[in-house]
Amino acid sequence: LYLADDSPPIEGRSFGAPASVSGEVVFNTGMVGYPEALTDPSYRGQILVLTYPLIGNYGVPDDNIRDEYDLPKYFESNNIHISGLVASSYSWHHSHWAAQKSLSKWLWDNNVPGIYGVDTRALTKKLREHGSILGRLHVVRLFSTIVFYFVFLFHLITICYVKQPGNQLKNPETYEPVLPLDVFEDPN
């Protein structure tokens, strides 16, 4: 993992897809719920650092199971939204009654790289002290240059917005559609 603040590279072992990605490096301090965190649209295009020390031990549930509102029962949306994943420790053997596949297989199927063996507590401390840092998760060593993509150059709203209001999200009390929006000022 290369950070744009000129600090030394952070090394780890690969799991997930053999891909290289760029994005804002952010962290999540949750103790459970990595399927929910990875499918949360608010993490779109970001490299997510999970601070809980063991990730992958309960696998990934079936993504075809829906709730009474036709939403994914065990996920925040239909897709993985992160661009990369960083963990302290990864369990190659999962065990849970609802697991359909391993976290590594799920990431591989969605072309999302992950690394483990990283001191995520030190990395989280750095992110808290310095704020937002752009990074490059470089898994495949075929490239000779590291390119940082600046988040503000992308208009993320064009890839994150709800195209058709309707049954994506509904208020369970009124059954009225809910349209999630983030309002931001265009830097241009």
CSV table of C-alpha atoms in Angstrom, one decimal:
chain,number,residue,atom,x,y,z
A,1,LEU,CA,0.0,0.0,0.0
A,2,TYR,CA,1.5,3.3,-1.1
A,3,LEU,CA,0.3,6.5,0.5
A,4,ALA,CA,0.5,9.9,-1.3
A,5,ASP,CA,2.1,11.5,1.8
A,6,ASP,CA,5.6,10.1,0.9
A,7,SER,CA,5.7,7.6,3.8
A,8,PRO,CA,7.4,4.2,3.2
A,9,PRO,CA,5.2,1.6,1.5
A,10,ILE,CA,3.1,-0.6,3.7
A,11,GLU,CA,3.6,-4.3,2.8
A,12,GLY,CA,1.1,-7.1,3.2
A,13,ARG,CA,0.0,-10.4,1.8
A,14,SER,CA,-2.6,-10.6,-0.9
A,15,PHE,CA,-6.1,-12.0,-0.8
A,16,GLY,CA,-8.9,-11.2,-3.2
A,17,ALA,CA,-8.3,-10.1,-6.8
A,18,PRO,CA,-4.8,-9.6,-8.2
A,19,ALA,CA,-5.4,-6.0,-9.1
A,20,SER,CA,-4.0,-2.6,-8.3
A,21,VAL,CA,-6.3,0.3,-7.4
A,22,SER,CA,-6.2,3.9,-6.2
A,23,GLY,CA,-8.5,5.7,-3.8
A,24,GLU,CA,-8.9,7.6,-0.6
A,25,VAL,CA,-7.7,5.5,2.3
A,26,VAL,CA,-10.3,5.4,5.1
A,27,PHE,CA,-10.9,3.1,8.1
A,28,ASN,CA,-13.8,1.3,9.8
A,29,THR,CA,-13.7,0.4,13.5
A,30,GLY,CA,-16.6,-2.0,13.5
A,31,MET,CA,-16.2,-5.4,15.2
A,32,VAL,CA,-18.5,-7.3,12.9
A,33,GLY,CA,-20.2,-6.6,9.6
A,34,TYR,CA,-17.5,-6.6,6.9
A,35,PRO,CA,-20.1,-7.6,4.2
A,36,GLU,CA,-22.2,-4.6,5.1
A,37,ALA,CA,-19.2,-2.3,5.2
A,38,LEU,CA,-17.9,-3.4,1.8
A,39,THR,CA,-21.3,-2.9,0.2
A,40,ASP,CA,-22.0,0.5,1.8
A,41,PRO,CA,-22.2,3.1,-1.1
A,42,SER,CA,-20.6,5.7,1.2
A,43,TYR,CA,-17.2,3.8,0.7
A,44,ARG,CA,-17.4,4.0,-3.1
A,45,GLY,CA,-14.0,4.0,-4.6
A,46,GLN,CA,-12.2,4.1,-1.3
A,47,ILE,CA,-9.5,1.7,0.1
A,48,LEU,CA,-11.0,0.5,3.3
A,49,VAL,CA,-8.9,-0.3,6.4
A,50,LEU,CA,-10.7,-2.6,8.9
A,51,THR,CA,-9.3,-2.2,12.4
A,52,TYR,CA,-10.8,-5.4,13.8
A,53,PRO,CA,-7.9,-7.9,14.1
A,54,LEU,CA,-9.5,-10.9,12.4
A,55,ILE,CA,-11.4,-10.7,9.1
A,56,GLY,CA,-12.9,-13.4,6.9
A,57,ASN,CA,-13.7,-15.9,9.7
A,58,TYR,CA,-17.4,-16.1,9.0
A,59,GLY,CA,-17.3,-15.9,5.2
A,60,VAL,CA,-19.9,-14.1,3.1
A,61,PRO,CA,-23.6,-14.9,3.1
A,62,ASP,CA,-25.7,-15.6,0.0
A,63,ASP,CA,-26.3,-12.3,-1.9
A,64,ASN,CA,-29.5,-13.5,-3.5
A,65,ILE,CA,-31.5,-13.6,-0.2
A,66,ARG,CA,-33.8,-10.6,0.0
A,67,ASP,CA,-35.9,-9.0,2.7
A,68,GLU,CA,-39.6,-8.1,2.6
A,69,TYR,CA,-38.7,-4.9,0.7
A,70,ASP,CA,-36.7,-6.8,-2.0
A,71,LEU,CA,-33.4,-5.4,-0.6
A,72,PRO,CA,-30.4,-7.6,0.1
A,73,LYS,CA,-30.9,-9.0,3.5
A,74,TYR,CA,-27.2,-9.2,4.6
A,75,PHE,CA,-25.7,-6.3,2.6
A,76,GLU,CA,-26.2,-2.6,2.3
A,77,SER,CA,-26.5,-2.7,-1.5
A,78,ASN,CA,-26.2,-5.1,-4.5
A,79,ASN,CA,-22.5,-4.4,-5.1
A,80,ILE,CA,-19.1,-4.1,-3.4
A,81,HIS,CA,-18.3,-0.4,-3.4
A,82,ILE,CA,-14.8,-0.3,-2.0
A,83,SER,CA,-11.9,-0.3,-4.4
A,84,GLY,CA,-9.6,-2.2,-2.0
A,85,LEU,CA,-9.4,-3.8,1.4
A,86,VAL,CA,-6.7,-3.7,4.1
A,87,ALA,CA,-6.8,-6.1,7.1
A,88,SER,CA,-4.6,-7.0,10.0
A,89,SER,CA,-5.2,-10.7,9.8
A,90,TYR,CA,-7.2,-12.8,7.3
A,91,SER,CA,-8.8,-16.2,8.1
A,92,TRP,CA,-8.5,-18.5,5.1
A,93,HIS,CA,-11.0,-20.9,6.7
A,94,HIS,CA,-14.5,-19.5,7.3
A,95,SER,CA,-17.2,-21.1,9.4
A,96,HIS,CA,-20.8,-19.8,9.6
A,97,TRP,CA,-24.1,-21.4,8.8
A,98,ALA,CA,-25.0,-18.6,6.4
A,99,ALA,CA,-21.7,-18.5,4.5
A,100,GLN,CA,-21.8,-19.3,0.8
A,101,LYS,CA,-18.2,-18.4,0.0
A,102,SER,CA,-15.0,-17.0,1.4
A,103,LEU,CA,-14.3,-13.3,1.6
A,104,SER,CA,-11.3,-13.8,-0.7
A,105,LYS,CA,-13.5,-15.5,-3.3
A,106,TRP,CA,-16.1,-12.7,-3.1
A,107,LEU,CA,-13.4,-10.1,-3.6
A,108,TRP,CA,-11.9,-12.1,-6.4
A,109,ASP,CA,-15.3,-12.4,-8.2
A,110,ASN,CA,-15.7,-8.6,-7.9
A,111,ASN,CA,-12.1,-7.7,-8.9
A,112,VAL,CA,-11.3,-6.1,-5.6
A,113,PRO,CA,-7.8,-6.6,-4.1
A,114,GLY,CA,-7.2,-7.1,-0.5
A,115,ILE,CA,-4.1,-7.3,1.7
A,116,TYR,CA,-3.5,-8.5,5.3
A,117,GLY,CA,-0.6,-8.6,7.6
A,118,VAL,CA,-0.7,-4.8,8.0
A,119,ASP,CA,-0.6,-2.9,11.3
A,120,THR,CA,-4.0,-1.5,10.9
A,121,ARG,CA,-4.0,0.2,14.3
A,122,ALA,CA,-0.9,2.3,13.3
A,123,LEU,CA,-2.4,3.1,9.9
A,124,THR,CA,-5.6,4.2,11.5
A,125,LYS,CA,-3.7,6.4,13.9
A,126,LYS,CA,-1.9,8.0,11.0
A,127,LEU,CA,-5.2,8.5,9.2
A,128,ARG,CA,-6.8,10.1,12.3
A,129,GLU,CA,-3.8,12.5,12.8
A,130,HIS,CA,-3.4,13.5,9.1
A,131,GLY,CA,-6.9,13.2,7.8
A,132,SER,CA,-7.7,12.0,4.3
A,133,ILE,CA,-4.8,10.4,2.5
A,134,LEU,CA,-4.8,9.1,-1.1
A,135,GLY,CA,-3.3,5.7,-1.6
A,136,ARG,CA,-2.5,3.0,-4.2
A,137,LEU,CA,-3.1,-0.6,-3.3
A,138,HIS,CA,-0.5,-2.3,-5.6
A,139,VAL,CA,-1.0,-6.0,-5.7
A,140,VAL,CA,0.3,-7.0,-9.1
A,141,ARG,CA,3.9,-6.1,-9.5
A,142,LEU,CA,3.9,-5.8,-13.3
A,143,PHE,CA,3.6,-2.0,-13.4
A,144,SER,CA,6.7,0.2,-13.1
A,145,THR,CA,4.9,3.4,-12.1
A,146,ILE,CA,2.5,4.2,-9.3
A,147,VAL,CA,-0.4,6.5,-10.4
A,148,PHE,CA,-2.6,8.3,-7.9
A,149,TYR,CA,-6.1,9.2,-9.0
A,150,PHE,CA,-7.4,12.2,-7.2
A,151,VAL,CA,-10.9,11.6,-5.9
A,152,PHE,CA,-12.0,15.2,-6.7
A,153,LEU,CA,-11.3,14.6,-10.4
A,154,PHE,CA,-14.0,12.0,-10.6
A,155,HIS,CA,-17.6,13.1,-10.3
A,156,LEU,CA,-18.5,10.2,-8.0
A,157,ILE,CA,-22.1,11.3,-8.0
A,158,THR,CA,-22.4,10.1,-11.6
A,159,ILE,CA,-21.6,6.5,-10.5
A,160,CYS,CA,-23.2,6.5,-7.1
A,161,TYR,CA,-26.6,8.1,-7.6
A,162,VAL,CA,-29.9,6.2,-7.7
A,163,LYS,CA,-30.9,6.2,-11.4
A,164,GLN,CA,-34.6,5.4,-10.9
A,165,PRO,CA,-36.2,6.4,-7.6
A,166,GLY,CA,-38.5,3.6,-6.4
A,167,ASN,CA,-37.9,0.4,-4.7
A,168,GLN,CA,-34.1,0.8,-4.0
A,169,LEU,CA,-34.9,2.1,-0.6
A,170,LYS,CA,-38.2,2.4,1.2
A,171,ASN,CA,-39.3,3.8,4.5
A,172,PRO,CA,-40.6,0.7,6.3
A,173,GLU,CA,-43.3,2.8,8.1
A,174,THR,CA,-44.8,4.7,5.1
A,175,TYR,CA,-43.4,2.6,2.1
A,176,GLU,CA,-42.4,5.9,0.5
A,177,PRO,CA,-39.3,5.8,-1.6
A,178,VAL,CA,-36.2,7.2,0.2
A,179,LEU,CA,-33.6,8.9,-2.0
A,180,PRO,CA,-30.2,9.0,-0.3
A,181,LEU,CA,-28.2,12.1,-1.2
A,182,ASP,CA,-24.9,13.6,-0.3
A,183,VAL,CA,-24.7,17.3,-1.0
A,184,PHE,CA,-21.2,18.7,-1.8
A,185,GLU,CA,-19.8,21.8,-3.4
A,186,ASP,CA,-18.2,21.2,-6.8
A,187,PRO,CA,-14.5,22.3,-6.4
A,188,ASN,CA,-14.5,23.8,-10.0
